[in-house]
Coordinates of C-alpha atoms and ligand atoms in Angstrom, one line a residue:
M1 CA 8.2 -19.1 0.2
I2 CA 10.6 -15.8 1.7
I3 CA 9.3 -12.5 2.8
F4 CA 11.7 -9.8 3.2
A5 CA 11.5 -6.7 5.1
P6 CA 13.6 -4.1 3.8
K7 CA 14.9 -0.9 6.2
E8 CA 12.8 1.7 5.1
T9 CA 14.5 4.4 2.9
D10 CA 13.2 7.3 4.1
S11 CA 15.1 8.2 6.9
S12 CA 12.6 10.1 9.1
E13 CA 10.3 7.1 9.3
T14 CA 10.7 5.2 12.4
R15 CA 8.4 2.3 11.9
A16 CA 8.9 -0.9 10.7
A17 CA 6.9 -3.3 8.2
L18 CA 7.7 -6.5 10.3
T19 CA 8.0 -6.5 14.4
P20 CA 9.2 -10.1 16.3
I21 CA 5.3 -10.8 17.5
T22 CA 4.4 -11.2 13.5
I23 CA 8.0 -12.6 12.5
K24 CA 7.1 -15.9 15.1
R25 CA 3.2 -16.0 13.1
L26 CA 4.2 -16.3 10.1
V27 CA 7.0 -18.6 10.2
D28 CA 4.4 -21.1 12.5
I29 CA 2.4 -21.7 9.5
G30 CA 5.8 -22.8 7.5
L31 CA 7.2 -19.0 5.6
E32 CA 11.1 -18.3 6.0
V33 CA 11.5 -14.4 6.9
E34 CA 14.3 -12.1 6.5
V35 CA 14.7 -8.6 7.6
E36 CA 17.9 -6.5 6.9
S37 CA 20.0 -5.7 9.8
G38 CA 18.6 -2.6 11.5
I39 CA 15.2 -2.3 10.5
G40 CA 13.6 -1.9 14.3
A41 CA 16.0 1.0 15.2
G42 CA 13.4 3.5 15.2
C43 CA 10.8 1.2 17.1
D44 CA 13.4 -0.2 19.6
H45 CA 13.9 -4.2 18.3
S46 CA 17.4 -4.8 18.0
D47 CA 18.5 -7.8 15.1
I48 CA 19.0 -10.2 18.2
E49 CA 15.0 -10.1 19.1
Y50 CA 14.1 -10.3 15.2
S51 CA 17.1 -13.4 15.2
E52 CA 15.4 -14.8 18.1
S53 CA 11.5 -14.9 16.7
G54 CA 12.8 -16.5 13.8
A55 CA 14.0 -14.2 10.8
K56 CA 17.3 -13.8 9.2
I57 CA 19.2 -10.6 10.0
I58 CA 20.0 -9.9 6.0
T59 CA 23.1 -7.5 5.4
D60 CA 22.9 -7.6 1.8
R61 CA 19.6 -5.8 1.1
G62 CA 19.9 -6.4 -2.8
S63 CA 19.7 -10.1 -2.8
S64 CA 16.6 -10.8 -0.8
L65 CA 15.3 -8.0 -2.7
S66 CA 15.2 -9.8 -5.9
T67 CA 14.9 -13.2 -4.3
A68 CA 11.6 -13.1 -1.8
D69 CA 8.6 -14.2 -3.1
F70 CA 6.7 -11.1 -1.1
I71 CA 8.2 -7.8 0.4
F72 CA 6.6 -5.8 3.2
R73 CA 7.6 -2.2 3.3
V74 CA 5.4 0.5 5.3
R75 CA 6.4 3.5 2.4
K76 CA 6.9 2.8 -1.3
P77 CA 9.8 2.2 -2.8
P78 CA 12.3 3.8 -4.4
V79 CA 11.9 3.0 -8.4
E80 CA 15.3 2.4 -8.7
E81 CA 14.6 -1.4 -6.5
I82 CA 11.1 -2.2 -8.2
S83 CA 13.0 -3.0 -11.4
I84 CA 15.2 -5.7 -9.1
L85 CA 12.5 -7.6 -7.5
K86 CA 12.2 -11.6 -8.7
E87 CA 9.4 -11.8 -10.8
G88 CA 6.0 -12.9 -9.8
A89 CA 6.8 -11.2 -6.4
M90 CA 3.9 -9.9 -4.3
H91 CA 5.4 -6.3 -2.7
L92 CA 3.1 -5.1 -0.4
S93 CA 3.3 -1.2 1.2
F94 CA 1.5 2.0 0.9
L95 CA 2.3 2.8 -2.8
D96 CA 0.2 6.5 -2.9
P97 CA -1.6 5.0 -6.5
F98 CA -3.0 8.3 -7.1
N99 CA -0.4 10.1 -7.1
D100 CA 2.4 8.1 -8.0
S101 CA 1.9 6.7 -11.2
E102 CA 5.5 6.3 -12.0
S103 CA 5.3 3.6 -9.3
L104 CA 3.2 1.8 -11.0
H105 CA 3.4 1.7 -14.2
A106 CA 7.4 0.3 -12.7
M107 CA 5.5 -2.7 -11.0
A108 CA 3.6 -3.8 -13.8
S109 CA 6.9 -4.1 -16.2
S110 CA 8.7 -5.7 -13.8
G111 CA 6.4 -8.6 -13.7
T112 CA 5.3 -7.9 -9.5
T113 CA 2.1 -8.2 -8.1
A114 CA 1.4 -4.4 -6.1
V115 CA -0.6 -4.7 -3.0
S116 CA -1.6 -1.0 -2.2
L117 CA -2.7 -0.7 0.9
E118 CA -4.7 2.5 0.9
M119 CA -6.8 -0.1 -0.9
I120 CA -7.6 -3.0 1.5
P121 CA -11.1 -2.8 1.0
R122 CA -13.1 -1.7 4.2
T123 CA -14.8 -4.3 4.9
T124 CA -15.8 -6.1 8.3
L125 CA -13.4 -9.4 6.9
A126 CA -10.6 -6.4 5.7
Q127 CA -10.4 -4.6 8.5
K128 CA -7.6 -7.1 10.4
M129 CA -5.5 -6.2 7.3
D130 CA -6.8 -2.2 7.1
A131 CA -3.4 -0.4 7.4
L132 CA -4.5 2.8 7.1
S133 CA -7.1 2.4 9.9
S134 CA -4.8 0.9 12.4
Q135 CA -2.1 4.0 11.6
A136 CA -4.7 6.8 11.5
N137 CA -6.2 5.5 14.7
I138 CA -2.7 5.7 16.8
A139 CA -2.7 9.8 14.6
G140 CA -5.3 10.9 16.1
Y141 CA -4.3 10.6 19.6
T142 CA -0.9 11.2 19.2
A143 CA -2.2 14.4 18.0
V144 CA -3.8 15.2 20.8
I145 CA -1.2 14.3 23.3
Y146 CA 1.2 16.5 21.3
S147 CA -1.4 19.4 21.6
A148 CA -2.1 18.6 25.0
E149 CA 1.8 19.1 25.8
K150 CA 2.4 22.0 24.1
L151 CA -0.5 24.3 24.6
N152 CA -0.2 27.1 26.6
K153 CA -3.5 25.7 28.8
I154 CA -4.4 22.7 31.1
L155 CA -7.0 20.3 29.2
P156 CA -9.8 19.3 32.4
M157 CA -11.9 21.6 34.7
M158 CA -10.0 22.5 37.8
M159 CA -11.9 23.5 40.4
T160 CA -9.1 24.5 43.0
P161 CA -8.9 27.6 45.8
A162 CA -7.3 29.7 43.5
G163 CA -10.7 29.9 41.2
T164 CA -12.3 27.2 37.9
I165 CA -10.1 26.8 35.2
S166 CA -12.3 25.9 32.3
P167 CA -12.0 23.0 30.3
A168 CA -9.6 23.8 27.0
K169 CA -11.9 23.4 23.7
Y170 CA -11.1 20.5 21.4
F171 CA -12.7 21.2 18.2
I172 CA -12.5 18.1 15.4
L173 CA -12.6 18.1 12.0
G174 CA -13.3 15.2 10.0
I175 CA -15.1 11.9 12.3
G176 CA -13.1 9.4 10.6
V177 CA -11.1 6.8 12.3
A178 CA -8.4 9.7 13.2
G179 CA -11.1 11.9 14.3
L180 CA -12.8 9.4 16.5
Q181 CA -10.2 8.6 18.1
A182 CA -8.7 12.3 18.9
I183 CA -12.6 13.3 20.6
A184 CA -12.2 9.7 22.3
T185 CA -8.5 11.0 23.8
A186 CA -9.7 15.2 23.8
K187 CA -12.3 13.7 26.5
R188 CA -10.2 11.6 28.7
L189 CA -8.1 14.2 29.1
G190 CA -10.7 16.6 30.2
A191 CA -11.2 19.1 27.3
R192 CA -14.7 20.3 25.6
V193 CA -14.7 19.0 22.1
T194 CA -17.3 19.6 19.4
A195 CA -16.6 17.9 15.8
F196 CA -18.3 18.0 12.7
D197 CA -17.9 15.3 9.7
V198 CA -20.4 15.4 6.3
R199 CA -21.5 12.0 7.1
Q200 CA -24.8 12.0 9.4
E201 CA -23.4 8.6 10.9
A202 CA -20.1 10.2 12.4
L203 CA -21.6 12.9 14.2
E204 CA -23.9 10.1 15.8
Q205 CA -20.6 8.5 16.6
A206 CA -19.0 12.1 18.2
E207 CA -22.1 12.0 20.1
S208 CA -21.2 8.8 21.9
L209 CA -18.1 10.1 22.8
G210 CA -19.7 13.2 24.5
A211 CA -18.6 15.5 22.0
K212 CA -20.8 17.5 21.0
A213 CA -21.8 17.3 17.6
L214 CA -21.7 20.6 14.9
R215 CA -24.9 20.4 12.7
I216 CA -24.3 22.4 9.2
D217 CA -27.4 22.1 6.5
L218 CA -24.9 21.6 3.3
G219 CA -28.2 20.6 1.5
G220 CA -28.0 17.8 -1.7
D221 CA -26.8 14.5 -0.3
S222 CA -23.6 15.3 0.9
S223 CA -23.0 12.3 2.8
E224 CA -21.5 9.2 1.5
T225 CA -19.8 7.7 -1.0
G226 CA -21.6 3.8 -0.2
Q227 CA -18.4 2.8 0.4
V228 CA -17.7 4.4 4.1
Y229 CA -16.0 7.5 2.5
A230 CA -17.1 10.9 2.1
K231 CA -18.7 12.4 -1.3
E232 CA -16.8 15.4 -2.4
L233 CA -18.6 18.5 -1.7
T234 CA -19.3 21.5 -4.2
P235 CA -17.8 24.2 -3.8
E236 CA -20.9 25.9 -2.3
Q237 CA -21.8 23.5 0.2
L238 CA -17.5 24.1 1.2
D239 CA -17.9 27.8 1.4
K240 CA -21.3 27.2 3.7
Q241 CA -19.5 25.1 5.7
R242 CA -16.4 26.7 6.1
E243 CA -18.3 29.8 7.2
E244 CA -20.2 27.7 9.9
Q245 CA -17.6 26.7 11.4
A246 CA -15.0 29.9 11.4
K247 CA -17.5 30.7 14.5
V248 CA -16.5 27.1 16.2
C249 CA -12.8 27.8 15.2
E250 CA -12.6 31.0 16.8
D251 CA -13.5 30.5 19.9
S252 CA -11.0 27.2 20.4
D253 CA -8.3 26.4 22.0
V254 CA -6.9 23.3 19.4
V255 CA -8.4 22.5 16.2
I256 CA -7.3 19.4 14.9
T257 CA -8.9 18.3 11.0
T258 CA -8.8 14.8 9.6
A259 CA -10.9 15.4 6.7
K260 CA -9.7 13.2 3.4
V261 CA -11.9 13.0 0.5
F262 CA -10.4 9.1 -0.7
G263 CA -8.6 9.5 -3.6
R264 CA -8.6 13.4 -4.1
K265 CA -6.5 15.7 -2.2
S266 CA -8.1 17.2 0.8
P267 CA -10.2 19.8 0.6
I268 CA -9.2 23.6 2.6
L269 CA -11.4 23.5 5.2
V270 CA -9.6 26.6 7.4
T271 CA -8.6 29.5 5.6
K272 CA -6.3 32.4 6.3
D273 CA -9.0 35.0 7.2
V274 CA -10.7 32.2 10.1
I275 CA -6.8 31.9 11.5
E276 CA -6.3 35.0 11.6
R277 CA -9.2 35.5 14.0
M278 CA -8.3 32.8 16.0
K279 CA -6.8 33.7 19.4
P280 CA -2.6 33.7 20.3
G281 CA -1.5 30.5 21.6
S282 CA -4.2 27.9 19.9
M283 CA -3.1 25.3 17.8
I284 CA -4.2 23.8 14.5
I285 CA -2.7 20.0 13.8
D286 CA -4.0 19.3 10.4
L287 CA -3.5 15.7 10.1
A288 CA -4.5 16.0 6.5
A289 CA -0.8 17.6 5.6
E290 CA 0.2 14.6 3.5
S291 CA -2.6 15.0 1.2
G292 CA -2.3 18.3 0.5
G293 CA -3.8 19.6 4.4
N294 CA -6.9 20.9 5.3
V295 CA -6.0 24.0 6.6
E296 CA -4.7 27.4 4.6
G297 CA -0.7 27.8 5.8
T298 CA -0.1 24.6 6.5
V299 CA 3.2 23.1 5.7
L300 CA 4.0 19.6 5.5
D301 CA 6.7 18.5 8.4
Q302 CA 6.7 21.8 9.9
E303 CA 5.1 23.9 12.3
V304 CA 4.6 27.7 11.6
V305 CA 3.2 30.2 13.6
T306 CA 1.1 33.1 11.8
E307 CA 1.6 36.2 13.0
N308 CA -1.1 36.3 15.6
G309 CA 0.4 33.7 17.4
V310 CA -1.5 30.9 15.8
S311 CA 0.3 27.4 15.1
I312 CA -0.2 25.2 12.2
V313 CA 1.5 22.1 13.0
G314 CA 1.8 19.9 9.5
I315 CA 3.0 17.0 11.1
G316 CA 3.0 14.1 8.1
N317 CA 3.7 11.1 10.6
F318 CA 2.3 11.4 13.4
E319 CA 2.1 7.7 13.8
G320 CA 6.0 7.0 13.6
R321 CA 6.7 9.2 16.6
V322 CA 4.9 6.2 18.3
A323 CA 6.9 3.5 16.1
R324 CA 7.1 1.0 18.7
H325 CA 3.3 0.4 19.0
S326 CA 2.2 2.1 15.3
S327 CA 4.5 -0.9 13.5
Q328 CA 3.3 -3.2 16.1
V329 CA 0.1 -2.8 14.4
F330 CA 1.0 -2.4 10.8
S331 CA 2.6 -5.7 11.2
A332 CA -0.2 -7.4 12.4
N333 CA -2.0 -6.3 9.2
L334 CA 0.3 -7.5 7.3
G335 CA 0.6 -10.5 9.1
N336 CA -3.2 -10.9 8.9
F337 CA -3.3 -10.3 4.8
I338 CA -0.7 -13.3 4.2
E339 CA -2.5 -16.2 6.8
H340 CA -5.7 -15.2 5.1
F341 CA -4.7 -15.9 1.7
W342 CA -1.9 -18.5 3.2
D343 CA -2.8 -22.6 2.4
Q344 CA -0.9 -24.2 4.6
E345 CA -1.1 -27.6 2.7
E346 CA 0.0 -26.5 -0.3
N347 CA 2.4 -23.8 1.4
S348 CA 1.4 -21.2 -0.9
F349 CA -1.0 -17.8 -1.7
K350 CA -4.1 -18.6 -2.9
F351 CA -4.0 -15.7 -5.2
N352 CA -7.2 -15.0 -7.0
L353 CA -7.9 -12.0 -8.4
D354 CA -12.0 -12.2 -8.3
D355 CA -11.6 -12.3 -4.2
E356 CA -12.8 -9.2 -2.7
I357 CA -10.3 -8.5 -0.9
L358 CA -7.5 -8.9 -3.4
S359 CA -9.6 -7.3 -6.6
G360 CA -9.3 -4.5 -4.2
C361 CA -5.8 -4.0 -3.1
V362 CA -3.8 -5.8 -6.1
L363 CA -3.0 -3.1 -8.5
T364 CA -0.9 -5.2 -11.1
H365 CA -0.4 -8.6 -11.6
A366 CA 1.8 -10.7 -14.5
G367 CA 3.2 -7.5 -16.2
K368 CA -0.3 -5.6 -16.1
I369 CA -2.0 -3.1 -14.1
V370 CA -4.8 -5.0 -13.5
H371 CA -7.0 -2.6 -10.7
E372 CA -10.2 -1.1 -12.6
R373 CA -9.6 2.8 -10.9
F374 CA -6.1 2.9 -12.7
L375 CA -6.9 0.7 -15.7
E376 CA -8.3 3.8 -17.6
E377 CA -4.6 5.6 -16.8
S378 CA -2.8 2.6 -17.9
T379 CA -4.6 2.4 -21.9
E380 CA -4.3 6.2 -22.0
E381 CA -0.2 6.4 -21.8
Ligands
LIG1 P1 -10.5 10.2 6.0 O1 -9.6 9.4 6.5 O2 -10.9 8.9 4.4 O3 -11.1 11.0 6.4 C1 -11.5 11.4 7.3 C2 -13.1 11.7 7.7 O4 -13.4 12.9 6.6 C3 -14.3 11.0 7.4 O5 -15.0 10.3 8.0 C4 -14.9 11.7 6.1 O6 -16.3 11.7 6.4 C5 -14.8 13.8 6.3 N1 -14.6 14.5 5.4 C6 -14.1 14.5 4.3 N2 -14.6 15.5 3.7 C7 -15.3 16.4 5.2 C8 -15.4 18.0 4.5 N3 -15.4 18.3 3.8 N4 -16.1 18.3 6.1 C9 -15.3 17.6 7.3 N5 -15.3 16.1 7.2 C10 -14.8 15.5 6.1 O7 -11.7 8.3 6.3 P2 -11.6 7.3 7.3 O8 -11.2 7.8 8.9 O9 -10.3 6.7 7.2 O10 -12.4 6.1 6.9 C11 -14.0 7.0 6.8 C12 -15.1 5.9 7.7 O11 -14.6 4.4 7.4 C13 -15.1 6.1 9.1 O12 -16.7 6.0 9.5 C14 -14.3 4.7 9.5 O13 -15.5 4.4 11.0 C15 -15.4 4.0 8.6 N6 -13.8 2.6 8.2 C16 -14.6 1.0 7.8 C17 -14.0 0.2 7.5 C18 -14.6 -1.2 8.3 O14 -15.8 -0.9 7.7 N7 -13.8 -2.2 7.7 C19 -12.7 0.2 8.2 C20 -12.5 2.0 8.2 C21 -12.9 2.7 8.2

């Protein structure tokens, strides 16, 4: 059985879906691994390193795409590369399935078994395969480091003969994987951190990291969906939240927003009128930029400075700024996925759609859309 990892087609993507450490593990369990020449250029792994780990270096991308049994990528494939995949091949990558039904249908018609990394269940067993978490964790860290470099202040309190410098104030909105790492990193650098999430449990986690939790009574049941994700708030609850948060934003040097609602556009939490009241030189980093953004005025992949001197950072791929480590954990996630289902005696992948993990993340199989969340859409068309 052959795994092929092509170079990412998006030229701004620095991550690689496979790195040498994972390749060694996959070769050890009996798989053949092929990678496209130059795959590691953005994360500083040379072709030689790949070759030494046991991979075959490929220059004919099309041929490997059409013969491999498994394709590993970070981002979704260009649609024209879906039809050339070998029938029955398993394709693993982020697929953006809620916004891109064209790729989903193309995967179904080409007979591909499409695994959407966004849909890996949030269970203890699947944690080792959870690329959404491994990447969000790194994004949370990188966002704080980016702000620390750009801010016209230092982060820790300093008592000097020339007087006391007070710590920078951070406000973290959304305390999921990225938010928790942002809190931990800002605290380690000495900043004063306040944090908010609609989930009570998340507020307690923030407090355990030394942040001050902003508690807002939103009324009703505003917490979890039962699958660790947040519920979408009502318009009234969102208004209440924005009002209470505004005071913290005005007082903050850096606001980092990470609030996402799974499968939906992210809620706007920081509005223009609040930004107008923020201090010149302050910064908002919108980590939800790729899913619509939490901030009015975010432009994806750009940094915008408002008239009153507030920077709104919409960088969509913070984890790509530290591609060596983000590729390492991404690749490990995919390797763990294959290893988990690999039958070494039979030298085959144990495919079973009754399995909780596979039924959660396999969207298309044997010529059809098979995931219940996307079935309705497929029958409507
Ligand atoms: P996410 O990226 O979907 O959302 C980020 C955060 O935004 C969440 O904490 C969410 O509650 C919050 N949010 C949503 N709407 C908001 C609003 N209006 N205002 C403020 N905050 C809002 O979530 P995530 O980071 O991927 O993970 C969510 C939870 O799942 C976390 O508690 C995480 O620890 C847990 N998790 C569990 C597992 C596992 O059990 N295997 C794996 C990964 C994550």
